[in-house]
Amino acid sequence: MFRLAKNVLKFSNLSIPIKTSYQGVRKYLSETYQSYEKWDEAISTDIIQKTNINELLIDIDDKLTRKKYVSSLDIEILAAKLANVETTDDLKMTETILEKFRYTPEALEFQPSLTYCLVRNYLDLGQKERMIPLLQDKLKYGLYLDRFSANLILNAFLIDKKYKEATLIATEIALQEDDDDHLTRALALCGCYNYYLTATDDDLKTVIVEEEDEDIVKIKVPYVRNLINDDHFDLTDKKKLLGKTMAYMARYADTSGIASLKVIGLALYQKFDRAHDVLEEILNNPKLQLDESALQVLEKEIDSYEYNEVEDILRLPQSPYRPLELIPEAAGEKIKKFLIPKLQSANQIVNLDLKNYVETYLKEQSLEADKTDVLKHERQIFIWTNERQEQLNDQIYRFLIEKQKQNLFERIALLEERDELLNFFDNESQIVMASVEKDFENEQFENIKAPKEHEYFESARLHYHWDKHEPKRSLHPNKKVRDEEMSDNRNWPSYPYYAENWKYDLTDYVPLAEKHKRRHKALPPTGKPPYYKQYFF
């Protein structure tokens, strides 16, 4: 009651409708199992309370837009603080942030606690339906349910009698094929079986929209799926997905009710050979019985089965780790002709009332979970809270180290400047050499540009260097500047025949006019064409 009153006061002025009470409605999970107090302690830490959700949303979105980087800790804090958002636009922004974060290197540090925090806060906000597309699109969001978050969201959907949504969550758990517990399987079977009873043929019918040729638009896609059917992630048929989920959740058929639910699942999945094996197990075990409704579903699916040639061609090869699958038609005929009469003669076909059975079975597993899993749940929340705090402490420690390094570098640079000022005359030669190595201009007296007389002295210096033909005596060590010096006219194109590249004897005097003439014709200083041009062309 204290938590209920606190939530009502906390969210009374928000635009998001909050559902916090379920009066007169059956509750499957106890409040002890849901660990409300432990979760309140987890989101009451300093790292969560001192964070402003609006500023955090803007800051994370800005980092992802400009730097394409944000730490996993920021996303973790955002998910834990999500119960304080005021509008659905904030939730949309959060989902966009999750999508962007998925494509950053930091997504490798995705923690299971992130999905748990999202589920708890979406449930508190009454927005649990928004979790379904997030969980279904693994490529875009990468969210995977753990056992506790799966139980919480399944329980919430079953309380509201939203069996379709509960089935979608159970399907994600089945496709994930992660380790689950008895309570998860009980919740999933309750949702799937009730959805099968209430669903119409249109609900279980997969509609394939065929596009006309005029409406087809070719677009560039990152990848193209192979034309195969792995019978798992490639399943799109709603009825088969429902059957596969029920068969997976009832894979441990240790009671008559669970075995009957498994038969229903395999019948909807159209795996009649596996249903044949389950019926044989029931026949060989006198303690097991088959429900009449399960037998009716099996016979109905066998009679309505149609062979799909395309699906059979695209199916992956048979796995060597399990027995060879029978042809569905042959398995169906064998079930109807041999197994069903034997079960009837053995009086193993009875009315088990599966609807009441799944409710009773769920209650039993819920009571058992209160004894065994409450401490595990609280312990897991405590571990996730400590990991978040340790991650924050590590990030603060690394930030302080980087700040100290930056301060040290700035201090060293300042000391070097002061040292140069104080010891300039003692280290003048070293400073000059360092400037030369850094390609700075050598500020000698000859390089100082005097007004009006600059052109005269520069022209004289150019002629002097051209007569000497010693490039090492150039006043500028930079080759580009030296090339400009070696030209009599600064606007002429670069002259290819320099003294340092010519092997002939250049001691004979050549008048300046002849030099201009030869250079204009792109000839070497000797006036002769190159050796290879004289003898080969």
Coordinates of C-alpha atoms in Angstrom, one line a residue:
M1 CA 0.0 0.0 0.0
F2 CA 2.9 2.4 0.8
R3 CA 4.3 1.8 -2.7
L4 CA 0.9 2.3 -4.3
A5 CA 0.3 5.6 -2.5
K6 CA 3.8 6.8 -3.4
N7 CA 3.3 6.0 -7.1
V8 CA 0.0 7.8 -7.2
L9 CA 1.5 11.0 -5.7
K10 CA 4.5 10.7 -7.9
F11 CA 2.7 10.4 -11.2
S12 CA -0.5 12.4 -10.5
N13 CA 0.4 15.3 -12.8
L14 CA 1.9 13.3 -15.7
S15 CA 0.4 12.9 -19.1
I16 CA 1.2 9.2 -19.2
P17 CA -1.6 7.1 -17.8
I18 CA -0.3 5.1 -14.9
K19 CA -1.9 1.8 -13.9
T20 CA -0.7 0.8 -10.4
S21 CA -3.6 -1.1 -8.9
Y22 CA -5.4 -4.3 -9.9
Q23 CA -8.3 -4.5 -7.4
G24 CA -10.5 -7.5 -7.8
V25 CA -8.2 -9.1 -10.4
R26 CA -6.3 -12.3 -9.8
K27 CA -2.6 -11.9 -9.3
Y28 CA -0.3 -14.7 -10.3
L29 CA 3.0 -13.4 -8.8
S30 CA 3.1 -12.3 -5.2
E31 CA 4.4 -8.9 -4.2
T32 CA 7.2 -10.7 -2.4
Y33 CA 8.4 -12.3 -5.6
Q34 CA 8.2 -8.9 -7.5
S35 CA 10.5 -7.4 -4.8
Y36 CA 9.0 -3.9 -4.9
E37 CA 11.0 -2.7 -1.8
K38 CA 14.3 -4.0 -3.2
W39 CA 13.7 -2.3 -6.6
D40 CA 12.8 1.0 -4.8
E41 CA 16.2 0.8 -3.0
A42 CA 17.9 0.2 -6.3
I43 CA 16.5 3.3 -7.9
S44 CA 17.0 5.4 -4.7
T45 CA 20.8 5.4 -4.9
D46 CA 22.7 8.7 -5.4
I47 CA 23.6 7.9 -8.9
I48 CA 19.9 7.7 -9.9
Q49 CA 18.5 10.4 -7.6
K50 CA 20.9 13.1 -8.5
T51 CA 20.3 12.7 -12.3
N52 CA 17.8 14.9 -14.1
I53 CA 16.0 12.8 -16.7
N54 CA 15.3 15.6 -19.1
E55 CA 18.9 16.8 -19.1
L56 CA 20.2 13.3 -19.4
L57 CA 18.0 12.6 -22.5
I58 CA 19.2 15.7 -24.2
D59 CA 22.9 15.1 -23.3
I60 CA 22.9 11.5 -24.4
D61 CA 21.1 12.3 -27.7
D62 CA 23.6 15.1 -28.4
K63 CA 26.6 12.8 -27.7
L64 CA 25.2 10.1 -30.0
T65 CA 24.5 12.7 -32.8
R66 CA 27.9 14.6 -32.6
K67 CA 30.4 12.1 -31.2
K68 CA 28.7 8.8 -32.1
Y69 CA 29.7 7.7 -28.6
V70 CA 28.1 7.4 -25.2
S71 CA 29.1 5.1 -22.3
S72 CA 27.0 2.1 -21.4
L73 CA 26.7 3.6 -17.9
D74 CA 24.7 6.6 -19.2
I75 CA 22.3 4.2 -21.0
E76 CA 22.0 2.2 -17.8
I77 CA 21.2 5.3 -15.7
L78 CA 18.7 6.4 -18.3
A79 CA 16.9 3.1 -18.2
A80 CA 16.8 3.1 -14.4
K81 CA 15.5 6.7 -14.3
L82 CA 12.9 6.2 -17.0
A83 CA 10.0 6.1 -14.5
N84 CA 10.4 9.9 -14.1
V85 CA 9.5 10.8 -17.7
E86 CA 6.5 13.0 -18.2
T87 CA 5.3 12.3 -21.8
T88 CA 5.3 9.6 -24.4
D89 CA 7.6 11.7 -26.5
D90 CA 10.3 11.1 -23.9
L91 CA 9.7 7.4 -24.3
K92 CA 10.0 7.7 -28.1
M93 CA 13.3 9.7 -27.6
T94 CA 14.6 6.9 -25.3
E95 CA 13.8 4.3 -27.9
T96 CA 15.6 6.3 -30.5
I97 CA 18.6 6.6 -28.2
L98 CA 18.6 2.8 -27.7
E99 CA 18.6 2.3 -31.5
K100 CA 21.5 4.7 -32.0
F101 CA 23.4 3.2 -29.1
R102 CA 23.0 -0.3 -30.6
Y103 CA 25.3 0.7 -33.5
T104 CA 28.2 2.1 -31.3
P105 CA 31.2 0.1 -30.0
E106 CA 29.9 0.5 -26.4
A107 CA 27.0 -1.7 -27.2
L108 CA 29.3 -4.7 -26.6
E109 CA 29.0 -3.9 -22.9
F110 CA 25.2 -4.3 -23.0
Q111 CA 24.2 -5.5 -19.5
P112 CA 21.2 -7.7 -18.7
S113 CA 20.1 -5.2 -16.1
L114 CA 19.3 -2.7 -18.9
T115 CA 16.4 -4.9 -20.2
Y116 CA 15.3 -5.5 -16.6
C117 CA 15.2 -1.7 -15.8
L118 CA 13.2 -1.0 -19.0
V119 CA 10.7 -3.7 -18.2
R120 CA 10.2 -2.5 -14.6
N121 CA 9.8 1.1 -15.6
Y122 CA 7.5 0.4 -18.5
L123 CA 5.3 -1.6 -16.2
D124 CA 5.2 1.2 -13.6
L125 CA 4.3 3.7 -16.4
G126 CA 1.6 1.5 -17.7
Q127 CA 3.3 1.3 -21.1
K128 CA 4.2 -2.4 -21.2
E129 CA 2.8 -2.8 -24.8
R130 CA 5.7 -0.6 -26.0
M131 CA 8.1 -3.3 -24.9
I132 CA 6.9 -5.8 -27.5
P133 CA 8.4 -4.2 -30.6
L134 CA 11.6 -3.4 -28.7
L135 CA 12.0 -7.1 -27.8
Q136 CA 11.0 -8.4 -31.3
D137 CA 13.6 -6.3 -33.2
K138 CA 16.8 -7.8 -31.9
L139 CA 18.9 -6.2 -34.7
K140 CA 17.8 -2.7 -33.9
Y141 CA 17.6 -2.8 -30.1
G142 CA 19.3 -6.0 -28.9
L143 CA 17.2 -6.5 -25.8
Y144 CA 16.9 -10.0 -24.3
L145 CA 14.7 -10.9 -21.4
D146 CA 16.1 -12.6 -18.3
R147 CA 14.0 -15.0 -16.2
F148 CA 12.8 -12.3 -13.8
S149 CA 11.9 -9.6 -16.3
A150 CA 10.2 -12.2 -18.4
N151 CA 8.1 -13.3 -15.4
L152 CA 7.2 -9.8 -14.5
I153 CA 6.0 -8.7 -18.0
L154 CA 4.1 -12.0 -18.6
N155 CA 2.4 -11.6 -15.2
A156 CA 1.3 -8.1 -16.1
F157 CA -0.2 -9.2 -19.4
L158 CA -2.0 -12.1 -17.9
I159 CA -3.5 -9.9 -15.2
D160 CA -5.0 -7.6 -17.9
K161 CA -6.1 -10.8 -19.9
K162 CA -4.0 -9.6 -22.8
Y163 CA -3.2 -13.1 -24.0
K164 CA -2.1 -12.1 -27.4
E165 CA 0.6 -9.9 -26.0
A166 CA 1.6 -12.5 -23.5
T167 CA 2.0 -15.0 -26.4
L168 CA 4.2 -12.6 -28.3
I169 CA 6.5 -12.3 -25.2
A170 CA 6.5 -16.1 -24.8
T171 CA 7.4 -16.5 -28.5
E172 CA 10.4 -14.3 -28.0
I173 CA 11.5 -16.4 -25.0
A174 CA 11.1 -19.6 -27.1
L175 CA 13.1 -18.2 -30.0
Q176 CA 15.7 -17.0 -27.6
E177 CA 16.1 -20.5 -26.3
D178 CA 17.6 -19.3 -23.1
D179 CA 17.5 -21.1 -19.8
D180 CA 14.1 -20.5 -18.2
D181 CA 12.5 -21.8 -15.0
H182 CA 9.2 -23.6 -14.2
L183 CA 7.5 -20.3 -13.4
T184 CA 8.3 -18.8 -16.8
R185 CA 7.0 -21.9 -18.6
A186 CA 3.8 -21.9 -16.5
L187 CA 3.2 -18.2 -17.3
A188 CA 3.9 -18.8 -21.0
L189 CA 1.7 -21.9 -21.3
C190 CA -1.2 -20.1 -19.5
G191 CA -1.0 -17.1 -22.0
C192 CA -0.5 -19.3 -25.1
Y193 CA -3.4 -21.7 -24.3
N194 CA -5.8 -19.0 -23.4
Y195 CA -4.9 -17.1 -26.6
Y196 CA -5.5 -20.2 -28.6
L197 CA -9.0 -20.6 -27.0
T198 CA -9.9 -16.9 -27.7
A199 CA -8.2 -16.3 -31.0
T200 CA -10.2 -16.5 -34.2
D201 CA -9.1 -18.0 -37.5
D202 CA -8.2 -14.5 -38.8
D203 CA -6.0 -13.9 -35.8
L204 CA -4.0 -17.0 -36.6
K205 CA -4.0 -16.5 -40.3
T206 CA -0.8 -15.0 -41.9
V207 CA -1.7 -12.5 -44.5
I208 CA 0.8 -12.3 -47.4
V209 CA 0.5 -9.0 -49.3
E210 CA 1.3 -9.5 -53.0
E211 CA 2.6 -6.4 -54.6
E212 CA 1.7 -5.5 -58.2
D213 CA 4.5 -4.9 -60.7
E214 CA 3.7 -1.2 -60.9
D215 CA 4.0 -0.8 -57.2
I216 CA 7.4 -2.5 -56.9
V217 CA 10.2 -0.1 -56.0
K218 CA 13.8 -1.2 -56.0
I219 CA 15.7 0.0 -53.0
K220 CA 19.3 -0.6 -51.7
V221 CA 19.4 -2.8 -48.7
P222 CA 22.4 -3.7 -46.4
Y223 CA 21.9 -7.5 -46.9
V224 CA 19.7 -10.0 -48.7
R225 CA 18.4 -13.0 -46.9
N226 CA 19.1 -16.4 -48.3
L227 CA 16.2 -18.3 -49.7
I228 CA 16.1 -20.8 -46.9
N229 CA 13.7 -21.7 -44.0
D230 CA 15.5 -22.6 -40.8
D231 CA 12.1 -23.4 -39.2
H232 CA 13.0 -21.1 -36.3
F233 CA 13.8 -17.4 -36.9
D234 CA 12.4 -17.6 -40.4
L235 CA 9.0 -18.7 -39.2
T236 CA 6.3 -16.1 -40.1
D237 CA 3.2 -18.3 -39.8
K238 CA 1.3 -17.2 -36.7
K239 CA -0.2 -20.6 -36.0
K240 CA 3.1 -22.4 -36.3
L241 CA 4.8 -19.8 -34.1
L242 CA 2.1 -20.4 -31.5
G243 CA 2.5 -24.1 -31.7
K244 CA 6.3 -24.0 -31.6
T245 CA 6.1 -21.8 -28.5
M246 CA 3.7 -24.1 -26.7
A247 CA 5.7 -27.2 -27.7
Y248 CA 8.9 -25.5 -26.4
M249 CA 7.4 -24.4 -23.1
A250 CA 5.9 -27.9 -22.6
R251 CA 9.1 -29.7 -23.6
Y252 CA 9.3 -31.5 -20.2
A253 CA 6.1 -33.5 -20.4
D254 CA 6.1 -35.0 -17.0
T255 CA 2.4 -34.7 -16.3
S256 CA -0.7 -35.4 -18.3
G257 CA -1.6 -31.8 -18.6
I258 CA 1.8 -30.7 -19.9
A259 CA 1.9 -33.7 -22.3
S260 CA -1.5 -32.7 -23.7
L261 CA -0.4 -29.1 -24.2
K262 CA 2.7 -30.4 -25.9
V263 CA 0.6 -32.4 -28.3
I264 CA -1.5 -29.3 -29.1
G265 CA 1.6 -27.3 -29.7
L266 CA 3.1 -29.9 -32.1
A267 CA -0.2 -30.2 -33.9
L268 CA -0.3 -26.4 -34.5
Y269 CA 3.3 -26.6 -35.5
Q270 CA 2.4 -29.4 -37.9
K271 CA 5.2 -31.6 -36.6
F272 CA 3.1 -34.8 -36.6
D273 CA 6.1 -37.1 -36.3
R274 CA 7.1 -35.5 -33.0
A275 CA 3.4 -35.6 -31.9
H276 CA 3.6 -39.3 -32.8
D277 CA 6.5 -39.8 -30.4
V278 CA 4.7 -38.0 -27.6
L279 CA 1.7 -40.2 -28.0
E280 CA 3.9 -43.2 -27.8
E281 CA 5.4 -42.0 -24.6
I282 CA 1.9 -41.5 -23.1
L283 CA 0.9 -44.9 -24.3
N284 CA 3.9 -46.5 -22.7
N285 CA 3.4 -44.7 -19.4
P286 CA 0.2 -45.7 -17.6
K287 CA 0.5 -42.6 -15.3
L288 CA 0.0 -40.3 -18.3
Q289 CA -3.3 -39.4 -20.0
L290 CA -4.3 -37.4 -23.1
D291 CA -6.9 -34.6 -23.0
E292 CA -9.9 -35.0 -25.3
S293 CA -9.5 -31.4 -26.6
A294 CA -5.8 -32.0 -27.4
L295 CA -6.8 -35.1 -29.5
Q296 CA -9.5 -33.1 -31.3
V297 CA -6.9 -30.4 -32.2
L298 CA -4.5 -33.0 -33.4
E299 CA -7.1 -34.7 -35.7
K300 CA -8.3 -31.4 -37.0
E301 CA -4.7 -30.3 -38.0
I302 CA -4.0 -33.7 -39.6
D303 CA -7.1 -33.5 -41.7
S304 CA -6.5 -29.9 -42.8
Y305 CA -2.8 -30.3 -43.5
E306 CA -1.7 -29.2 -47.0
Y307 CA 1.7 -29.9 -48.5
N308 CA 3.7 -26.7 -49.3
E309 CA 6.2 -27.5 -52.0
V310 CA 8.0 -24.1 -51.7
E311 CA 8.4 -24.4 -47.9
D312 CA 9.7 -27.9 -48.3
I313 CA 12.3 -26.9 -50.8
L314 CA 13.6 -24.0 -48.8
R315 CA 13.8 -26.0 -45.6
L316 CA 17.3 -26.7 -44.2
P317 CA 18.7 -30.2 -44.4
Q318 CA 17.8 -32.7 -41.7
S319 CA 19.8 -32.4 -38.5
P320 CA 22.0 -35.4 -37.7
Y321 CA 21.4 -35.0 -34.0
R322 CA 17.8 -36.2 -33.9
P323 CA 15.8 -39.0 -35.7
L324 CA 14.8 -38.6 -39.3
E325 CA 11.5 -36.8 -39.6
L326 CA 8.6 -38.7 -41.1
I327 CA 6.5 -37.4 -44.0
P328 CA 3.7 -35.4 -42.3
E329 CA 1.0 -37.3 -44.2
A330 CA 2.5 -40.7 -43.2
A331 CA 2.9 -39.6 -39.6
G332 CA -0.8 -38.4 -39.5
E333 CA -2.1 -41.7 -41.0
K334 CA -0.1 -43.7 -38.4
I335 CA -1.5 -41.6 -35.6
K336 CA -5.1 -42.0 -36.7
K337 CA -4.9 -45.7 -37.5
F338 CA -2.7 -47.1 -34.8
L339 CA -2.0 -44.8 -31.8
I340 CA -5.4 -43.3 -31.2
P341 CA -7.3 -46.7 -31.1
K342 CA -4.6 -48.0 -28.7
L343 CA -5.0 -44.9 -26.4
Q344 CA -8.8 -45.3 -26.5
S345 CA -8.6 -49.0 -25.6
A346 CA -6.2 -48.2 -22.8
N347 CA -8.7 -45.6 -21.4
Q348 CA -5.9 -42.9 -21.6
I349 CA -8.1 -40.3 -23.3
V350 CA -9.9 -38.3 -20.7
N351 CA -11.2 -34.8 -20.1
L352 CA -8.6 -32.9 -18.1
D353 CA -10.1 -29.3 -18.5
L354 CA -6.8 -27.7 -19.7
K355 CA -8.1 -24.2 -19.1
N356 CA -8.5 -24.8 -15.4
Y357 CA -5.3 -26.9 -15.4
V358 CA -3.0 -24.1 -16.7
E359 CA -4.4 -21.8 -14.0
T360 CA -3.8 -24.3 -11.2
Y361 CA -0.4 -25.3 -12.5
L362 CA 0.6 -21.6 -12.6
K363 CA -0.6 -21.1 -9.0
E364 CA 1.5 -24.1 -7.9
Q365 CA 4.6 -22.8 -9.6
S366 CA 4.1 -19.3 -8.2
L367 CA 3.9 -20.7 -4.6
E368 CA 7.0 -22.7 -5.3
A369 CA 8.8 -19.7 -6.7
D370 CA 8.0 -17.7 -3.5
K371 CA 10.0 -20.3 -1.6
T372 CA 13.0 -20.7 -3.9
D373 CA 13.3 -17.6 -6.1
V374 CA 12.6 -14.6 -4.0
L375 CA 16.0 -14.4 -2.5
K376 CA 17.6 -15.0 -5.9
H377 CA 15.6 -12.2 -7.3
E378 CA 16.6 -9.8 -4.6
R379 CA 20.2 -10.9 -4.8
Q380 CA 20.2 -10.3 -8.6
I381 CA 18.9 -6.7 -8.1
F382 CA 21.5 -6.1 -5.5
I383 CA 24.3 -7.4 -7.8
W384 CA 23.1 -5.2 -10.7
T385 CA 23.0 -2.1 -8.4
N386 CA 26.6 -2.8 -7.1
E387 CA 27.9 -3.3 -10.7
R388 CA 26.4 0.0 -11.7
Q389 CA 28.0 1.8 -8.8
E390 CA 31.4 0.1 -9.5
Q391 CA 31.1 1.1 -13.1
L392 CA 30.5 4.7 -12.0
N393 CA 33.4 4.7 -9.6
D394 CA 35.7 3.3 -12.3
Q395 CA 34.5 6.0 -14.8
I396 CA 35.1 8.8 -12.2
Y397 CA 38.6 7.3 -11.4
R398 CA 39.6 7.3 -15.1
F399 CA 38.2 10.8 -15.5
L400 CA 40.3 12.1 -12.6
I401 CA 43.4 10.4 -14.1
E402 CA 42.9 12.0 -17.5
K403 CA 42.3 15.4 -15.8
Q404 CA 45.5 15.1 -13.8
K405 CA 47.4 14.1 -17.0
Q406 CA 46.1 17.2 -18.8
N407 CA 47.1 19.4 -15.9
L408 CA 50.6 17.9 -15.9
F409 CA 51.0 18.5 -19.6
E410 CA 49.9 22.1 -19.3
R411 CA 52.3 22.6 -16.4
I412 CA 55.2 21.1 -18.3
A413 CA 54.5 23.3 -21.3
L414 CA 54.4 26.4 -19.1
L415 CA 57.7 25.4 -17.4
E416 CA 59.4 24.9 -20.8
E417 CA 58.3 28.4 -21.9
R418 CA 59.6 29.9 -18.7
D419 CA 62.9 28.0 -19.0
E420 CA 63.4 29.3 -22.6
L421 CA 62.8 32.8 -21.4
L422 CA 65.2 32.6 -18.5
N423 CA 67.9 30.7 -20.3
F424 CA 67.5 32.1 -23.8
F425 CA 71.1 33.5 -24.2
D426 CA 72.6 30.4 -22.8
N427 CA 70.7 28.1 -25.2
E428 CA 70.4 30.4 -28.2
S429 CA 72.2 28.0 -30.5
Q430 CA 70.0 25.1 -29.5
I431 CA 66.9 27.2 -30.0
V432 CA 68.0 28.2 -33.4
M433 CA 68.8 24.7 -34.5
A434 CA 65.4 23.5 -33.1
S435 CA 63.7 26.1 -35.2
V436 CA 65.6 25.0 -38.3
E437 CA 64.6 21.3 -37.7
K438 CA 60.9 22.4 -37.4
D439 CA 61.2 24.0 -40.9
F440 CA 61.0 27.6 -39.6
E441 CA 62.6 30.4 -41.6
N442 CA 66.2 31.1 -40.7
E443 CA 66.0 34.7 -39.7
Q444 CA 69.6 35.8 -40.6
F445 CA 70.6 39.3 -41.5
E446 CA 70.6 38.6 -45.2
N447 CA 67.0 37.5 -45.2
I448 CA 65.7 40.7 -43.6
K449 CA 63.6 42.6 -46.3
A450 CA 64.7 46.2 -46.5
P451 CA 62.3 48.7 -48.1
K452 CA 63.0 49.7 -51.8
E453 CA 66.4 48.0 -51.7
H454 CA 65.0 44.5 -51.3
E455 CA 64.6 43.7 -55.1
Y456 CA 68.2 44.9 -55.9
F457 CA 69.9 42.9 -53.1
E458 CA 67.8 39.8 -53.8
S459 CA 68.6 39.9 -57.5
A460 CA 72.3 40.2 -56.7
R461 CA 72.1 37.3 -54.3
L462 CA 70.4 35.1 -56.9
H463 CA 73.1 35.7 -59.4
Y464 CA 75.7 35.0 -56.8
H465 CA 74.2 31.6 -56.0
W466 CA 73.7 30.7 -59.6
D467 CA 77.5 31.2 -60.4
K468 CA 78.5 29.2 -57.4
H469 CA 76.2 26.2 -58.2
E470 CA 76.4 25.1 -54.6
P471 CA 72.9 24.6 -53.2
K472 CA 74.2 23.9 -49.7
R473 CA 75.2 27.5 -49.3
S474 CA 71.6 28.6 -49.9
L475 CA 70.3 30.9 -47.2
H476 CA 67.1 28.8 -47.0
P477 CA 67.3 25.1 -46.1
N478 CA 63.7 24.7 -47.4
K479 CA 63.9 23.2 -50.9
K480 CA 60.8 25.1 -52.2
V481 CA 62.3 28.4 -51.1
R482 CA 65.7 27.5 -52.5
D483 CA 64.1 26.6 -55.9
E484 CA 62.5 30.1 -56.0
E485 CA 65.9 31.6 -55.2
M486 CA 67.7 29.7 -58.0
S487 CA 65.4 31.3 -60.6
D488 CA 66.3 34.7 -62.1
N489 CA 62.6 35.5 -62.7
R490 CA 60.3 34.5 -59.8
N491 CA 57.3 34.1 -62.2
W492 CA 59.0 31.5 -64.4
P493 CA 58.1 27.9 -64.3
S494 CA 60.5 25.6 -62.4
Y495 CA 63.8 24.9 -64.2
P496 CA 64.5 21.2 -64.4
Y497 CA 68.3 21.4 -64.8
Y498 CA 69.9 22.3 -61.4
A499 CA 73.5 22.2 -60.7
E500 CA 73.1 19.5 -58.1
N501 CA 71.5 17.2 -60.6
W502 CA 73.9 17.8 -63.5
K503 CA 77.1 15.7 -63.9
Y504 CA 78.9 17.7 -66.6
D505 CA 81.7 20.2 -65.8
L506 CA 80.2 23.7 -65.4
T507 CA 83.3 25.7 -64.7
D508 CA 83.2 27.5 -68.1
Y509 CA 81.8 31.0 -68.0
V510 CA 78.4 31.5 -69.7
P511 CA 77.0 35.0 -70.2
L512 CA 73.7 35.8 -68.5
A513 CA 71.9 36.4 -71.8
E514 CA 72.9 32.9 -73.0
K515 CA 71.6 31.5 -69.7
H516 CA 68.2 33.2 -70.2
K517 CA 68.1 31.8 -73.7
R518 CA 69.0 28.2 -72.7
R519 CA 66.6 28.2 -69.8
H520 CA 63.8 29.5 -72.0
K521 CA 64.4 26.5 -74.3
A522 CA 64.5 24.2 -71.2
L523 CA 68.1 23.2 -72.0
P524 CA 70.8 22.3 -69.5
P525 CA 73.5 25.0 -68.6
T526 CA 75.9 23.5 -71.2
G527 CA 73.5 24.3 -74.0
K528 CA 73.4 20.7 -75.2
P529 CA 70.4 18.4 -74.9
P530 CA 70.6 15.5 -72.5
Y531 CA 72.7 12.4 -73.4
Y532 CA 69.8 10.1 -74.2
K533 CA 68.3 12.7 -76.5
Q534 CA 71.6 13.1 -78.4
Y535 CA 72.1 9.5 -79.2
F536 CA 68.7 7.8 -79.1
F537 CA 66.2 10.2 -80.6

